[in-house]
Coordinates of C-alpha atoms in Angstrom, one line a residue:
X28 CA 7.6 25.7 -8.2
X29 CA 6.5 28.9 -6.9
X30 CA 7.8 31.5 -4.2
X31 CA 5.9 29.2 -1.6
X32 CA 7.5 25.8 -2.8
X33 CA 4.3 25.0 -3.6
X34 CA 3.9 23.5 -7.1
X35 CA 1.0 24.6 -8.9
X36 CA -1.0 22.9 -11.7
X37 CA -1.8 24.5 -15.2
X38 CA 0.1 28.0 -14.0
X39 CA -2.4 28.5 -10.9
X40 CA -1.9 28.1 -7.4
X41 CA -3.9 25.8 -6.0
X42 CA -4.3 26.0 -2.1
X43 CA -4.1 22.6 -0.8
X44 CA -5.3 20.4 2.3
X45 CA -5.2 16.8 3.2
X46 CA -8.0 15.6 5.2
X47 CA -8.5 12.5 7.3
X48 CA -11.2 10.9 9.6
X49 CA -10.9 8.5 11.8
X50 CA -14.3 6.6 12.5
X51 CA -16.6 4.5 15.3
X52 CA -16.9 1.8 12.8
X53 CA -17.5 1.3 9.3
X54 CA -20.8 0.1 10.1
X55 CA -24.0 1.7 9.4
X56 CA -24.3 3.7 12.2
X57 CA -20.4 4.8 12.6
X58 CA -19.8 7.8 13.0
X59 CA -16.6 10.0 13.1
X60 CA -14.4 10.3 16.3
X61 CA -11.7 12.1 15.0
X62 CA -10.5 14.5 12.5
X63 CA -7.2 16.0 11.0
X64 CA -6.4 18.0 8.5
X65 CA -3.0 19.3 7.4
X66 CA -2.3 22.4 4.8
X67 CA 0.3 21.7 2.1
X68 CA 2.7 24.7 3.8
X69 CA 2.7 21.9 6.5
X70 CA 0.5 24.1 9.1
X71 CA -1.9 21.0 10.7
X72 CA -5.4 21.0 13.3
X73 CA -6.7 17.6 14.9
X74 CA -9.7 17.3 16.8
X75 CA -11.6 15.0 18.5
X76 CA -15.2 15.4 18.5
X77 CA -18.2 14.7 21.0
X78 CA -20.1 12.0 19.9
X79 CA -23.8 14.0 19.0
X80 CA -26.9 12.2 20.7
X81 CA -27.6 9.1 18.3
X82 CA -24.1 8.5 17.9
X83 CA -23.5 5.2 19.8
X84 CA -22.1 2.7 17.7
X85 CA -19.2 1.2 18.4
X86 CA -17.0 -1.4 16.4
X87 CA -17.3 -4.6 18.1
X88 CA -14.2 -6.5 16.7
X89 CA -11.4 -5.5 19.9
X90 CA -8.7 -5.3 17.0
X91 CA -10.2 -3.0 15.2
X92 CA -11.2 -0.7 18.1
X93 CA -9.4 2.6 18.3
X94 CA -7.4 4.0 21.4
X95 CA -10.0 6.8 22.1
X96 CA -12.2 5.6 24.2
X97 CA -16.3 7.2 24.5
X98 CA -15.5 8.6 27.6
X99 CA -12.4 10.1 26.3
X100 CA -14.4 11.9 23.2
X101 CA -17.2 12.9 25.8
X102 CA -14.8 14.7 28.1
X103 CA -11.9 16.1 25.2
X104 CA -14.2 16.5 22.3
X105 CA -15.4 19.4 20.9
X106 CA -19.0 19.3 19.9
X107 CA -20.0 18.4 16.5
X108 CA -21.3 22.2 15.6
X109 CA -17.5 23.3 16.8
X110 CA -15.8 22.0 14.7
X111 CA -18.3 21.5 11.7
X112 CA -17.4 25.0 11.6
X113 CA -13.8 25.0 11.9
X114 CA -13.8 22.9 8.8
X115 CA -15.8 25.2 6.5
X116 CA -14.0 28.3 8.3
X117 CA -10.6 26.7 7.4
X118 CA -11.1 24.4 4.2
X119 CA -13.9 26.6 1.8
X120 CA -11.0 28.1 -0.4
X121 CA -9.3 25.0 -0.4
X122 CA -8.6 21.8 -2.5
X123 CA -9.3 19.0 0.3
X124 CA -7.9 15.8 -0.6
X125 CA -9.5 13.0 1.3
X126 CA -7.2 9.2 2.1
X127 CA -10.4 7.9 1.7
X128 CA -12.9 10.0 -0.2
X129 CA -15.9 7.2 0.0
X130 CA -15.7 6.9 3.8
X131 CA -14.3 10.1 5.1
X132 CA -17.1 11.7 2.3
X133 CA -19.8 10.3 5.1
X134 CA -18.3 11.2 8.1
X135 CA -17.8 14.6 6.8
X136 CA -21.2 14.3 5.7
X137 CA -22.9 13.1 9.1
X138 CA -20.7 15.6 10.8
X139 CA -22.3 18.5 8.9
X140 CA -25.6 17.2 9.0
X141 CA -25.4 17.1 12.6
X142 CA -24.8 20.2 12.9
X143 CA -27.1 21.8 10.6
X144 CA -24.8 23.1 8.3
X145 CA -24.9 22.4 4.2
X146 CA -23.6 18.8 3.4
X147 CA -22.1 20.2 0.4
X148 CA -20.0 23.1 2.4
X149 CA -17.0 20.9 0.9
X150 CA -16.0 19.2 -1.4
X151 CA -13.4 16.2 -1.2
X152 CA -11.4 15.0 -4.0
X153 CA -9.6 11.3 -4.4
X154 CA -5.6 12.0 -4.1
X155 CA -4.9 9.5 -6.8
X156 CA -7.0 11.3 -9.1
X157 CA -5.4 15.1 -8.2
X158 CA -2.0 13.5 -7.8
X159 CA -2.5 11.9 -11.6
X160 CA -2.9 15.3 -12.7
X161 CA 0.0 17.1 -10.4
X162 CA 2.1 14.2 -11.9
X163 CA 1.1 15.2 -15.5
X164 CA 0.7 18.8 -15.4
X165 CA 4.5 18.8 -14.0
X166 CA 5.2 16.2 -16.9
X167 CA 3.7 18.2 -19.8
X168 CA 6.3 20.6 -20.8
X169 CA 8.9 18.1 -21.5
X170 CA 6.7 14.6 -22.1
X171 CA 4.7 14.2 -25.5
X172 CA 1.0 13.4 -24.6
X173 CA 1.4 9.6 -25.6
X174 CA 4.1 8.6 -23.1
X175 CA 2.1 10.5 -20.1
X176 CA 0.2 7.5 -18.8
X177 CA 2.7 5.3 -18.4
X178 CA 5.0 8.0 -16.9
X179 CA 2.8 8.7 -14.4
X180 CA 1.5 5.1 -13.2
X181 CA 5.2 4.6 -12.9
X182 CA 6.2 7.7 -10.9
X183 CA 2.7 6.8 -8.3
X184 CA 3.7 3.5 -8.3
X185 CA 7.3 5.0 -6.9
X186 CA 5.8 7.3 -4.9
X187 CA 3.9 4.7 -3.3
X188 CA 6.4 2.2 -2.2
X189 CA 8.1 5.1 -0.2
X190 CA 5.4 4.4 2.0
X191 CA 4.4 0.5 1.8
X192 CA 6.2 -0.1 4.6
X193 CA 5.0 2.2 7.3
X194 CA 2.2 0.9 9.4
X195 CA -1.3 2.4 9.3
X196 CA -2.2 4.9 11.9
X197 CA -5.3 4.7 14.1
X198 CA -5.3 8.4 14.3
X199 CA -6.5 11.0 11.8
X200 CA -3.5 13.7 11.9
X201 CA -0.7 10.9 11.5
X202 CA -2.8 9.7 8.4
X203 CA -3.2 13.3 6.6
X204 CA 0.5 14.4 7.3
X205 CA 1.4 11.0 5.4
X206 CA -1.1 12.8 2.1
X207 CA 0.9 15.6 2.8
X208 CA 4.0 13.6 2.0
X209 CA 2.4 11.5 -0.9
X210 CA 1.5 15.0 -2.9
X211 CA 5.3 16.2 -2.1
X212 CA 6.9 12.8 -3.3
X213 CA 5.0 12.8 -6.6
X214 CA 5.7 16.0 -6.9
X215 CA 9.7 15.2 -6.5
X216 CA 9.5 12.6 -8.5
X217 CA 7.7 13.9 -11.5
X218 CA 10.6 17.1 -11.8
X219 CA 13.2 14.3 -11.6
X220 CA 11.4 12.3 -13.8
X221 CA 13.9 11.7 -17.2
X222 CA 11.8 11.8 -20.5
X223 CA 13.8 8.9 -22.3
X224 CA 12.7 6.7 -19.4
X225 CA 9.2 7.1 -20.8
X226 CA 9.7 6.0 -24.5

């Protein structure tokens, strides 16, 4: 751990953020309503953003629909070129960890394609595959190579019942804090992690 708590992987520090997007729809034409991101010193931004003209699908399933309403986003939203920008100005030097790369990979895609900024400004990484390698890279010292896999299935799988039980958030900043929380309880749970458990 270094002097900033934060644990860093192969002797570097890594500067870490947890990303999340909240959506219209899944459909073809969703697009995103909402989105949160929160740094791993625990420093957070949410914003809601203006739908951009095109953007008017809407899920039609009422259980799925999310407590922003359009006219909420149209009045409280920023526009999309806002806080496109925020994101690169915030997020360039950063790891961003996506909850769900596929999906929130297209909103943040759309979102910078509306505003006529490089889709490729940032780059999102699946948290199961970086917290496989926190989990191992904390591991390594003290673990022989062979009993790694099965060390850290088992310390994920841990680290993921911690959270089984908490309902799923409609909104983006809830769902990146709980990321946040996932990185820090692997984390916890790899440096407590006994080696004879493993063989």
């Amino acid at each position: 751990m270094d002097a900033s708590g934060s644990h860093s992987l192969e002797g570097t520090l890594n500067l870490r953020a947890f990303m999340h997007f909240e959506a219209s729809s899944l459909g073809r034409l969703g697009f995103p309503m909402e989105v949160a991101w929160v740094f791993e010193d625990g420093a957070e931004e949410a914003h809601l953003i203006r739908p951009a003209p095109g953007w008017t699908d809407r899920d039609p399933d009422p259980h799925a629909v999310h407590a922003i309403s359009r006219d909420r986003l149209c009045v409280d939203g920023a526009p999309v070129e806002i806080v496109a920008q925020r994101l690169i100005d915030q997020l360039a030097d950063y790891d961003v960890f996506a909850s769900a790369p596929s999906w929130d990979g297209k909103w943040l895609s759309l979102l910078l394609r509306s505003a006529c900024l490089p889709q490729r400004a940032l780059q999102l990484i699946d948290p199961d595959a970086g917290l496989l390698d926190l989990a191992s890279a904390i591991l390594a010292p003290s673990l022989p190579s062979s009993a790694s896999p099965r060390a850290t299935r088992q310390i994920l799988a841990n680290a993921s019942a911690r959270f089984a039980a908490r309902p799923l958030s409609q909104r983006a900043l809830p769902a990146a804090r709980i990321e946040r929380e996932r990185w820090f309880a692997v984390s916890e749970l790899a440096h407590a992690f006994r080696p004879e458990a493993a063989l």
